């Protein structure tokens, strides 16, 4: 039987895929004719095509690093990672590009489609209506208020502004798809930062100097990323609000938080962000299924899923949950806009960074829920328009 190269001239077919930046487009192109499908159907050819897309597509920017972290984590079976680990820490933190083999490439493709589950929840009418109402992230309140808020089972206060779900219903398929690409990039960026936090606790360091350097860089990846434009920072904040704040809250909001850990009533609230996205999908599934798993069993599962965090408590002087908070993402935006006005930078047109800083906090507290929540991912706005939104609220 002749090989694929003999049957179809791949030199004319494969270059077609190099112009694509979307896995969905590659699948659609493969179905256009028999010759292209035959070439695409080969395992390694398909891996090469997907790998090319992952390398070039902006929304896959964090995938190679995230896969590398997971490979390193799995290689040591969730145990302590020795100082002589095959991946050097300074290479890892300085942007070392992990080589993706075919298996890793297909794992990324699976991740790309699996995380669409969360975006489907984001767009689901019944969930979207509640999410876009006037609720506040838990870090807006003190610890006692956090406990009451998480345990509150009353309906969330409805907005007097025209509901955002009316606007989202009018969006086209292409608009929603572009929104998912932004959703995916923001989600993997935050997931990657979370995995760095776990690695910082798992590594065995040769000396305190290297440990401090690793921890500092890990903290910077969580709360200070000056290379990201303002729109990406807001995307990450929006996705984090939904995935790590809103969804876990709705999974556990039928019972007092101290049911999870009576000795520490804030245990659940302070550690929800330690969940990985697949675990959040698992919890949502347990809550939405026809016969939901009882809450005590959900609490037990929650504790089991973050055992990796607890395994290193007391064994190393490193980062802890107290060093991280979701409110850091708000402060990351604040630090970025505070340094505005520098010529040549994205916000170089801003006259006074201090005014924009005040405007940002006011906008986040008073207008985000009706002007941005549930909408920001569907807009294509540059820095100037985003700044205008903040300043308009400040002037009212």
CSV table of C-alpha atoms in Angstrom, one decimal:
chain,number,residue,atom,x,y,z
A,1,UNK,CA,0.0,0.0,0.0
A,2,UNK,CA,1.5,3.4,-0.9
A,3,UNK,CA,2.4,5.7,1.9
A,4,UNK,CA,0.6,9.0,2.5
A,5,UNK,CA,3.4,10.9,1.0
A,6,UNK,CA,3.1,8.9,-2.2
A,7,UNK,CA,-0.7,9.1,-2.4
A,8,UNK,CA,-1.0,12.9,-1.6
A,9,UNK,CA,1.7,15.5,-1.9
A,10,UNK,CA,2.0,16.8,1.6
A,11,UNK,CA,4.2,19.6,0.5
A,12,UNK,CA,1.1,21.3,-0.9
A,13,UNK,CA,-1.3,20.3,1.9
A,14,UNK,CA,0.5,20.8,5.2
A,15,UNK,CA,1.4,24.5,4.5
A,16,UNK,CA,-2.3,25.2,4.5
A,17,UNK,CA,-2.4,24.4,8.2
A,18,UNK,CA,0.5,26.7,9.1
A,19,UNK,CA,-1.8,29.7,8.4
A,20,UNK,CA,-4.3,28.6,11.1
A,21,UNK,CA,-4.3,29.7,14.7
A,22,UNK,CA,-7.3,27.8,15.9
A,23,UNK,CA,-7.7,24.0,16.5
A,24,UNK,CA,-11.4,24.3,15.5
A,25,UNK,CA,-10.3,25.7,12.1
A,26,UNK,CA,-7.9,22.8,11.6
A,27,UNK,CA,-10.7,20.3,12.2
A,28,UNK,CA,-13.0,22.2,9.8
A,29,UNK,CA,-10.3,22.3,7.1
A,30,UNK,CA,-9.6,18.6,7.5
A,31,UNK,CA,-13.2,17.9,6.6
A,32,UNK,CA,-13.2,19.9,3.3
A,33,UNK,CA,-11.8,17.1,1.1
A,34,UNK,CA,-10.6,13.5,1.1
A,35,UNK,CA,-6.9,14.4,0.4
A,36,UNK,CA,-6.7,16.9,3.3
A,37,UNK,CA,-8.5,14.5,5.6
A,38,UNK,CA,-6.2,11.6,4.7
A,39,UNK,CA,-3.1,13.7,5.4
A,40,UNK,CA,-4.7,15.0,8.7
A,41,UNK,CA,-5.7,11.5,9.8
A,42,UNK,CA,-2.1,10.4,10.3
A,43,UNK,CA,-1.2,10.5,14.0
A,44,UNK,CA,2.1,12.3,13.8
A,45,UNK,CA,1.0,14.6,11.0
A,46,UNK,CA,-2.0,15.7,13.2
A,47,UNK,CA,0.3,16.2,16.2
A,48,UNK,CA,2.6,18.4,14.0
A,49,UNK,CA,-0.4,20.4,12.9
A,50,UNK,CA,-1.8,20.9,16.4
A,51,UNK,CA,1.7,21.6,17.7
A,52,UNK,CA,2.1,24.4,15.1
A,53,UNK,CA,-1.2,25.9,16.1
A,54,UNK,CA,-0.4,25.7,19.8
A,55,UNK,CA,3.0,27.4,19.2
A,56,UNK,CA,1.5,30.3,17.1
A,57,UNK,CA,-1.9,30.9,18.6
A,58,UNK,CA,-2.0,33.7,21.3
A,59,UNK,CA,-4.6,31.9,23.4
A,60,UNK,CA,-2.2,28.9,23.8
A,61,UNK,CA,0.6,31.1,25.2
A,62,UNK,CA,0.6,29.4,28.6
A,63,UNK,CA,-0.1,25.8,27.4
A,64,UNK,CA,3.5,24.7,27.0
A,65,UNK,CA,4.6,25.9,30.4
A,66,UNK,CA,1.5,24.5,32.1
A,67,UNK,CA,2.1,21.1,30.5
A,68,UNK,CA,5.7,21.2,31.6
A,69,UNK,CA,4.7,21.9,35.1
A,70,UNK,CA,2.3,19.0,35.1
A,71,UNK,CA,4.9,16.7,33.7
A,72,UNK,CA,7.4,17.7,36.4
A,73,UNK,CA,4.7,17.3,39.0
A,74,UNK,CA,3.6,13.9,37.8
A,75,UNK,CA,7.2,12.6,37.5
A,76,UNK,CA,7.6,12.8,41.3
A,77,UNK,CA,4.1,11.4,42.1
A,78,UNK,CA,3.1,14.4,44.2
A,79,UNK,CA,6.1,14.0,46.5
A,80,UNK,CA,8.9,16.4,47.3
A,81,UNK,CA,10.9,17.3,44.2
A,82,UNK,CA,14.7,16.8,45.0
A,83,UNK,CA,17.2,19.5,44.5
A,84,UNK,CA,18.9,17.6,41.7
A,85,UNK,CA,15.6,17.4,39.7
A,86,UNK,CA,16.2,17.1,36.0
A,87,UNK,CA,14.6,20.5,35.3
A,88,UNK,CA,16.7,23.4,36.7
A,89,UNK,CA,14.6,25.9,38.6
A,90,UNK,CA,16.2,29.0,37.0
A,91,UNK,CA,15.5,27.7,33.5
A,92,UNK,CA,12.0,26.9,34.5
A,93,UNK,CA,11.3,30.3,35.9
A,94,UNK,CA,13.1,32.3,33.2
A,95,UNK,CA,10.7,31.1,30.5
A,96,UNK,CA,12.2,27.7,29.6
A,97,UNK,CA,10.1,26.3,26.8
A,98,UNK,CA,9.2,22.7,27.4
A,99,UNK,CA,9.4,20.4,24.4
A,100,UNK,CA,6.0,19.1,23.6
A,101,UNK,CA,5.8,15.6,22.3
A,102,UNK,CA,2.8,14.2,20.5
A,103,UNK,CA,1.2,12.9,23.7
A,104,UNK,CA,1.5,16.4,25.4
A,105,UNK,CA,0.1,18.1,22.3
A,106,UNK,CA,-3.0,15.9,22.3
A,107,UNK,CA,-3.3,16.5,26.0
A,108,UNK,CA,-3.4,20.2,25.4
A,109,UNK,CA,-6.1,19.7,22.7
A,110,UNK,CA,-8.2,17.8,25.2
A,111,UNK,CA,-7.7,20.6,27.8
A,112,UNK,CA,-8.8,23.1,25.2
A,113,UNK,CA,-12.1,21.3,24.7
A,114,UNK,CA,-12.6,20.2,28.3
A,115,UNK,CA,-12.3,23.8,29.7
A,116,UNK,CA,-15.0,24.8,27.3
A,117,UNK,CA,-17.3,23.2,30.0
A,118,UNK,CA,-16.6,26.2,32.2
A,119,UNK,CA,-17.3,28.7,29.4
A,120,UNK,CA,-20.6,26.9,28.7
A,121,UNK,CA,-21.5,27.5,32.3
A,122,UNK,CA,-20.4,31.1,32.0
A,123,UNK,CA,-22.8,31.6,29.0
A,124,UNK,CA,-25.7,29.4,30.4
A,125,UNK,CA,-28.7,31.7,30.8
A,126,UNK,CA,-29.7,30.6,34.3
A,127,UNK,CA,-26.2,30.9,35.7
A,128,UNK,CA,-25.3,34.0,33.8
A,129,UNK,CA,-28.4,35.9,35.2
A,130,UNK,CA,-27.2,35.2,38.7
A,131,UNK,CA,-23.6,35.8,38.1
A,132,UNK,CA,-24.2,39.3,36.5
A,133,UNK,CA,-26.3,40.5,39.5
A,134,UNK,CA,-24.8,42.7,42.2
A,135,UNK,CA,-22.8,40.2,44.3
A,136,UNK,CA,-19.4,41.0,45.6
A,137,UNK,CA,-16.2,38.9,45.7
A,138,UNK,CA,-15.5,37.6,49.2
A,139,UNK,CA,-12.3,39.7,49.6
A,140,UNK,CA,-14.4,42.9,49.6
A,141,UNK,CA,-15.4,42.1,53.2
A,142,UNK,CA,-13.8,41.2,56.5
A,143,UNK,CA,-13.5,37.6,57.7
A,144,UNK,CA,-16.8,37.6,59.6
A,145,UNK,CA,-18.7,39.0,56.6
A,146,UNK,CA,-17.0,36.5,54.4
A,147,UNK,CA,-18.4,33.7,56.5
A,148,UNK,CA,-21.9,35.1,56.5
A,149,UNK,CA,-21.7,35.8,52.8
A,150,UNK,CA,-20.6,32.3,51.8
A,151,UNK,CA,-23.3,30.7,53.9
A,152,UNK,CA,-26.0,33.0,52.7
A,153,UNK,CA,-28.7,31.0,50.8
A,154,UNK,CA,-30.9,33.9,49.9
A,155,UNK,CA,-31.2,34.9,46.3
A,156,UNK,CA,-28.6,37.4,45.2
A,157,UNK,CA,-29.8,41.0,44.9
A,158,UNK,CA,-31.1,41.7,41.4
A,159,UNK,CA,-29.8,44.6,39.4
A,160,UNK,CA,-31.9,47.5,38.3
A,161,UNK,CA,-29.7,47.8,35.1
A,162,UNK,CA,-31.0,45.9,32.0
A,163,UNK,CA,-29.8,42.3,32.5
A,164,UNK,CA,-26.6,41.4,30.7
A,165,UNK,CA,-28.0,38.1,29.6
A,166,UNK,CA,-30.3,40.0,27.2
A,167,UNK,CA,-27.2,41.4,25.5
A,168,UNK,CA,-25.3,38.1,25.4
A,169,UNK,CA,-28.3,36.3,23.7
A,170,UNK,CA,-27.8,38.5,20.6
A,171,UNK,CA,-24.1,37.5,20.2
A,172,UNK,CA,-23.2,35.5,17.1
A,173,UNK,CA,-21.4,32.2,17.2
A,174,UNK,CA,-18.1,33.8,16.1
A,175,UNK,CA,-18.4,36.4,18.9
A,176,UNK,CA,-18.8,33.7,21.5
A,177,UNK,CA,-15.9,31.7,20.0
A,178,UNK,CA,-13.6,34.7,20.2
A,179,UNK,CA,-14.7,35.2,23.8
A,180,UNK,CA,-13.9,31.6,24.6
A,181,UNK,CA,-10.3,32.1,23.2
A,182,UNK,CA,-9.9,35.0,25.7
A,183,UNK,CA,-11.5,33.0,28.5
A,184,UNK,CA,-9.2,30.1,27.8
A,185,UNK,CA,-6.0,32.2,27.8
A,186,UNK,CA,-7.0,33.9,31.0
A,187,UNK,CA,-7.9,30.6,32.7
A,188,UNK,CA,-4.6,28.9,31.7
A,189,UNK,CA,-2.7,32.0,32.8
A,190,UNK,CA,-4.1,31.9,36.3
A,191,UNK,CA,-3.9,28.1,36.4
A,192,UNK,CA,-0.2,28.3,35.6
A,193,UNK,CA,0.4,30.8,38.4
A,194,UNK,CA,-1.4,28.4,40.8
A,195,UNK,CA,0.8,25.5,39.7
A,196,UNK,CA,3.9,27.7,40.4
A,197,UNK,CA,2.6,28.2,43.9
A,198,UNK,CA,2.3,24.4,44.4
A,199,UNK,CA,5.8,23.8,42.9
A,200,UNK,CA,7.3,26.4,45.3
A,201,UNK,CA,6.2,24.2,48.2
A,202,UNK,CA,7.2,20.9,46.6
A,203,UNK,CA,10.8,21.7,45.6
A,204,UNK,CA,13.7,20.8,47.9
A,205,UNK,CA,16.1,23.8,47.6
A,206,UNK,CA,19.9,23.5,47.9
A,207,UNK,CA,20.0,26.7,49.9
A,208,UNK,CA,17.9,29.6,51.3
A,209,UNK,CA,19.0,32.0,48.6
A,210,UNK,CA,17.6,29.8,45.8
A,211,UNK,CA,14.4,29.2,47.8
A,212,UNK,CA,13.9,32.9,48.3
A,213,UNK,CA,14.5,33.6,44.6
A,214,UNK,CA,12.0,30.9,43.5
A,215,UNK,CA,9.4,32.2,46.0
A,216,UNK,CA,9.8,35.8,44.9
A,217,UNK,CA,9.4,34.9,41.3
A,218,UNK,CA,6.4,32.8,42.1
A,219,UNK,CA,4.8,35.7,43.9
A,220,UNK,CA,5.5,38.0,41.0
A,221,UNK,CA,3.8,35.6,38.6
A,222,UNK,CA,0.7,35.7,40.8
A,223,UNK,CA,0.4,39.4,41.5
A,224,UNK,CA,2.8,41.3,39.2
A,225,UNK,CA,3.0,40.8,35.4
A,226,UNK,CA,3.9,44.1,33.8
A,227,UNK,CA,4.2,42.5,30.3
A,228,UNK,CA,0.5,41.8,30.2
A,229,UNK,CA,-1.7,44.5,28.6
A,230,UNK,CA,-4.6,46.0,30.6
A,231,UNK,CA,-7.2,44.0,28.7
A,232,UNK,CA,-5.6,40.7,29.6
A,233,UNK,CA,-5.4,41.7,33.3
A,234,UNK,CA,-9.1,42.4,33.3
A,235,UNK,CA,-9.9,39.2,31.5
A,236,UNK,CA,-8.0,37.2,34.2
A,237,UNK,CA,-9.9,39.1,36.9
A,238,UNK,CA,-13.2,38.3,35.2
A,239,UNK,CA,-12.4,34.6,34.7
A,240,UNK,CA,-11.1,34.3,38.3
A,241,UNK,CA,-14.3,36.0,39.7
A,242,UNK,CA,-16.4,33.4,37.9
A,243,UNK,CA,-14.3,30.2,38.2
A,244,UNK,CA,-12.6,30.6,41.6
A,245,UNK,CA,-15.1,32.8,43.4
A,246,UNK,CA,-18.6,32.4,42.0
A,247,UNK,CA,-18.8,28.7,41.1
A,248,UNK,CA,-17.2,27.4,44.3
A,249,UNK,CA,-19.4,29.7,46.4
A,250,UNK,CA,-22.6,28.3,44.7
A,251,UNK,CA,-21.4,24.8,45.2
A,252,UNK,CA,-20.9,25.3,49.0
A,253,UNK,CA,-23.4,28.1,49.8
A,254,UNK,CA,-26.1,25.9,51.4
A,255,UNK,CA,-24.3,25.4,54.6
A,256,UNK,CA,-22.1,27.3,57.1
A,257,UNK,CA,-18.4,27.3,56.1
A,258,UNK,CA,-17.5,25.9,59.6
A,259,UNK,CA,-19.1,22.6,58.6
A,260,UNK,CA,-16.0,22.0,56.5
A,261,UNK,CA,-13.5,22.8,59.3
A,262,UNK,CA,-15.1,23.8,62.7
A,263,UNK,CA,-11.7,24.9,64.0
A,264,UNK,CA,-11.2,27.4,61.2
A,265,UNK,CA,-14.4,28.9,59.8
A,266,UNK,CA,-12.5,30.7,57.0
A,267,UNK,CA,-10.8,27.5,55.9
A,268,UNK,CA,-13.1,27.0,52.9
A,269,UNK,CA,-13.2,30.6,51.9
A,270,UNK,CA,-9.5,31.1,52.0
A,271,UNK,CA,-8.6,28.0,50.1
A,272,UNK,CA,-11.2,27.8,47.3
A,273,UNK,CA,-8.6,29.3,44.9
A,274,UNK,CA,-6.3,26.3,45.5
A,275,UNK,CA,-8.6,24.2,43.3
A,276,UNK,CA,-7.5,23.4,39.8
A,277,UNK,CA,-10.1,24.0,37.0
A,278,UNK,CA,-10.8,20.3,36.5
A,279,UNK,CA,-11.5,20.0,40.2
A,280,UNK,CA,-14.0,22.9,40.0
A,281,UNK,CA,-15.7,21.1,37.1
A,282,UNK,CA,-15.9,18.0,39.2
A,283,UNK,CA,-17.5,20.0,42.1
A,284,UNK,CA,-20.0,21.7,39.8
A,285,UNK,CA,-21.0,18.3,38.4
A,286,UNK,CA,-21.6,16.9,41.9
A,287,UNK,CA,-23.8,19.9,42.7
A,288,UNK,CA,-25.8,20.0,39.5
A,289,UNK,CA,-26.4,16.3,38.9
A,290,UNK,CA,-29.9,14.8,39.3
A,291,UNK,CA,-28.9,13.3,42.7
A,292,UNK,CA,-26.4,15.8,44.1
A,293,UNK,CA,-23.7,14.5,46.4
A,294,UNK,CA,-24.5,15.6,50.0
A,295,UNK,CA,-22.6,18.7,51.2
A,296,UNK,CA,-20.6,16.8,53.9
A,297,UNK,CA,-19.2,14.6,51.2
A,298,UNK,CA,-18.4,17.6,49.0
A,299,UNK,CA,-16.5,19.1,51.9
A,300,UNK,CA,-14.6,15.8,52.4
A,301,UNK,CA,-13.7,15.8,48.7
A,302,UNK,CA,-12.6,19.4,48.9
A,303,UNK,CA,-10.2,18.5,51.7
A,304,UNK,CA,-8.9,15.5,49.8
A,305,UNK,CA,-8.2,17.5,46.6
A,306,UNK,CA,-5.9,20.0,48.3
A,307,UNK,CA,-4.0,17.4,50.3
A,308,UNK,CA,-1.0,18.3,48.1
A,309,UNK,CA,-1.0,21.7,49.8
A,310,UNK,CA,-1.2,20.3,53.3
A,311,UNK,CA,1.4,17.6,52.7
A,312,UNK,CA,4.2,20.1,52.9
A,313,UNK,CA,2.9,22.1,55.9
A,314,UNK,CA,5.6,22.2,58.5
A,315,UNK,CA,8.2,20.6,56.3
A,316,UNK,CA,9.5,23.7,54.5
A,317,UNK,CA,9.7,27.4,55.2
A,318,UNK,CA,8.1,28.5,52.0
A,319,UNK,CA,5.0,30.1,50.6
A,320,UNK,CA,1.7,29.5,52.3
A,321,UNK,CA,-2.0,30.2,51.5
A,322,UNK,CA,-1.6,33.5,53.5
A,323,UNK,CA,0.8,34.8,50.9
A,324,UNK,CA,-1.7,34.5,48.1
A,325,UNK,CA,-5.2,36.0,47.7
A,326,UNK,CA,-7.5,36.6,44.9
A,327,UNK,CA,-7.6,40.3,45.8
A,328,UNK,CA,-4.0,40.4,44.5
A,329,UNK,CA,-5.4,40.4,41.0
A,330,UNK,CA,-7.2,43.7,41.7
A,331,UNK,CA,-4.0,45.1,43.1
A,332,UNK,CA,-2.1,44.0,40.0
A,333,UNK,CA,-4.4,46.1,37.9
A,334,UNK,CA,-3.9,49.0,40.4
A,335,UNK,CA,-0.1,48.7,40.3
A,336,UNK,CA,-0.3,48.7,36.5
A,337,UNK,CA,-2.4,51.8,36.1
A,338,UNK,CA,-0.6,53.6,38.9
A,339,UNK,CA,2.6,53.5,36.8
A,340,UNK,CA,0.7,55.0,33.8
A,341,UNK,CA,1.9,58.0,31.9
A,342,UNK,CA,5.3,56.6,31.0
A,343,UNK,CA,6.0,57.5,27.3
A,344,UNK,CA,6.1,54.5,25.0
A,345,UNK,CA,4.1,52.3,27.4
A,346,UNK,CA,0.5,51.1,26.8
A,347,UNK,CA,-0.9,53.7,29.2
A,348,UNK,CA,1.5,56.5,28.2
A,349,UNK,CA,-1.4,58.7,27.2
A,350,UNK,CA,-2.7,59.0,30.8
A,351,UNK,CA,-1.8,62.3,32.5
A,352,UNK,CA,-1.8,61.2,36.1
A,353,UNK,CA,-1.5,57.6,37.3
A,354,UNK,CA,-2.8,58.5,40.7
A,355,UNK,CA,-6.1,59.7,39.3
A,356,UNK,CA,-6.5,56.5,37.3
A,357,UNK,CA,-5.6,54.4,40.4
A,358,UNK,CA,-8.5,56.0,42.3
A,359,UNK,CA,-10.8,55.6,39.3
A,360,UNK,CA,-9.9,51.9,39.1
A,361,UNK,CA,-10.8,51.1,42.7
A,362,UNK,CA,-14.0,53.1,42.4
A,363,UNK,CA,-14.9,51.4,39.1
A,364,UNK,CA,-14.2,47.9,40.5
A,365,UNK,CA,-16.3,48.6,43.6
A,366,UNK,CA,-19.3,50.5,42.1
A,367,UNK,CA,-19.5,49.8,38.3
A,368,UNK,CA,-17.8,46.5,37.5
A,369,UNK,CA,-20.8,44.4,38.3
A,370,UNK,CA,-23.0,46.1,35.8
A,371,UNK,CA,-20.5,47.5,33.2
A,372,UNK,CA,-18.0,44.6,32.9
A,373,UNK,CA,-19.1,41.5,34.7
A,374,UNK,CA,-20.3,39.0,32.1
A,375,UNK,CA,-19.5,41.4,29.3
A,376,UNK,CA,-15.8,42.2,29.2
A,377,UNK,CA,-14.8,39.0,27.4
A,378,UNK,CA,-17.2,39.8,24.6
A,379,UNK,CA,-15.8,43.3,23.9
A,380,UNK,CA,-12.8,44.3,21.8
A,381,UNK,CA,-11.6,47.4,23.5
A,382,UNK,CA,-8.1,48.9,23.7
A,383,UNK,CA,-6.5,50.5,26.7
A,384,UNK,CA,-7.9,54.0,25.9
A,385,UNK,CA,-11.5,52.8,25.9
A,386,UNK,CA,-10.9,50.8,29.1
A,387,UNK,CA,-9.4,53.8,30.8
A,388,UNK,CA,-12.3,56.0,29.6
A,389,UNK,CA,-14.8,53.6,31.3
A,390,UNK,CA,-12.9,53.8,34.6
A,391,UNK,CA,-12.6,57.6,34.4
A,392,UNK,CA,-16.3,58.1,33.5
A,393,UNK,CA,-17.3,56.3,36.7
A,394,UNK,CA,-14.9,58.5,38.7
A,395,UNK,CA,-16.4,61.7,37.3
A,396,UNK,CA,-20.0,60.7,38.2
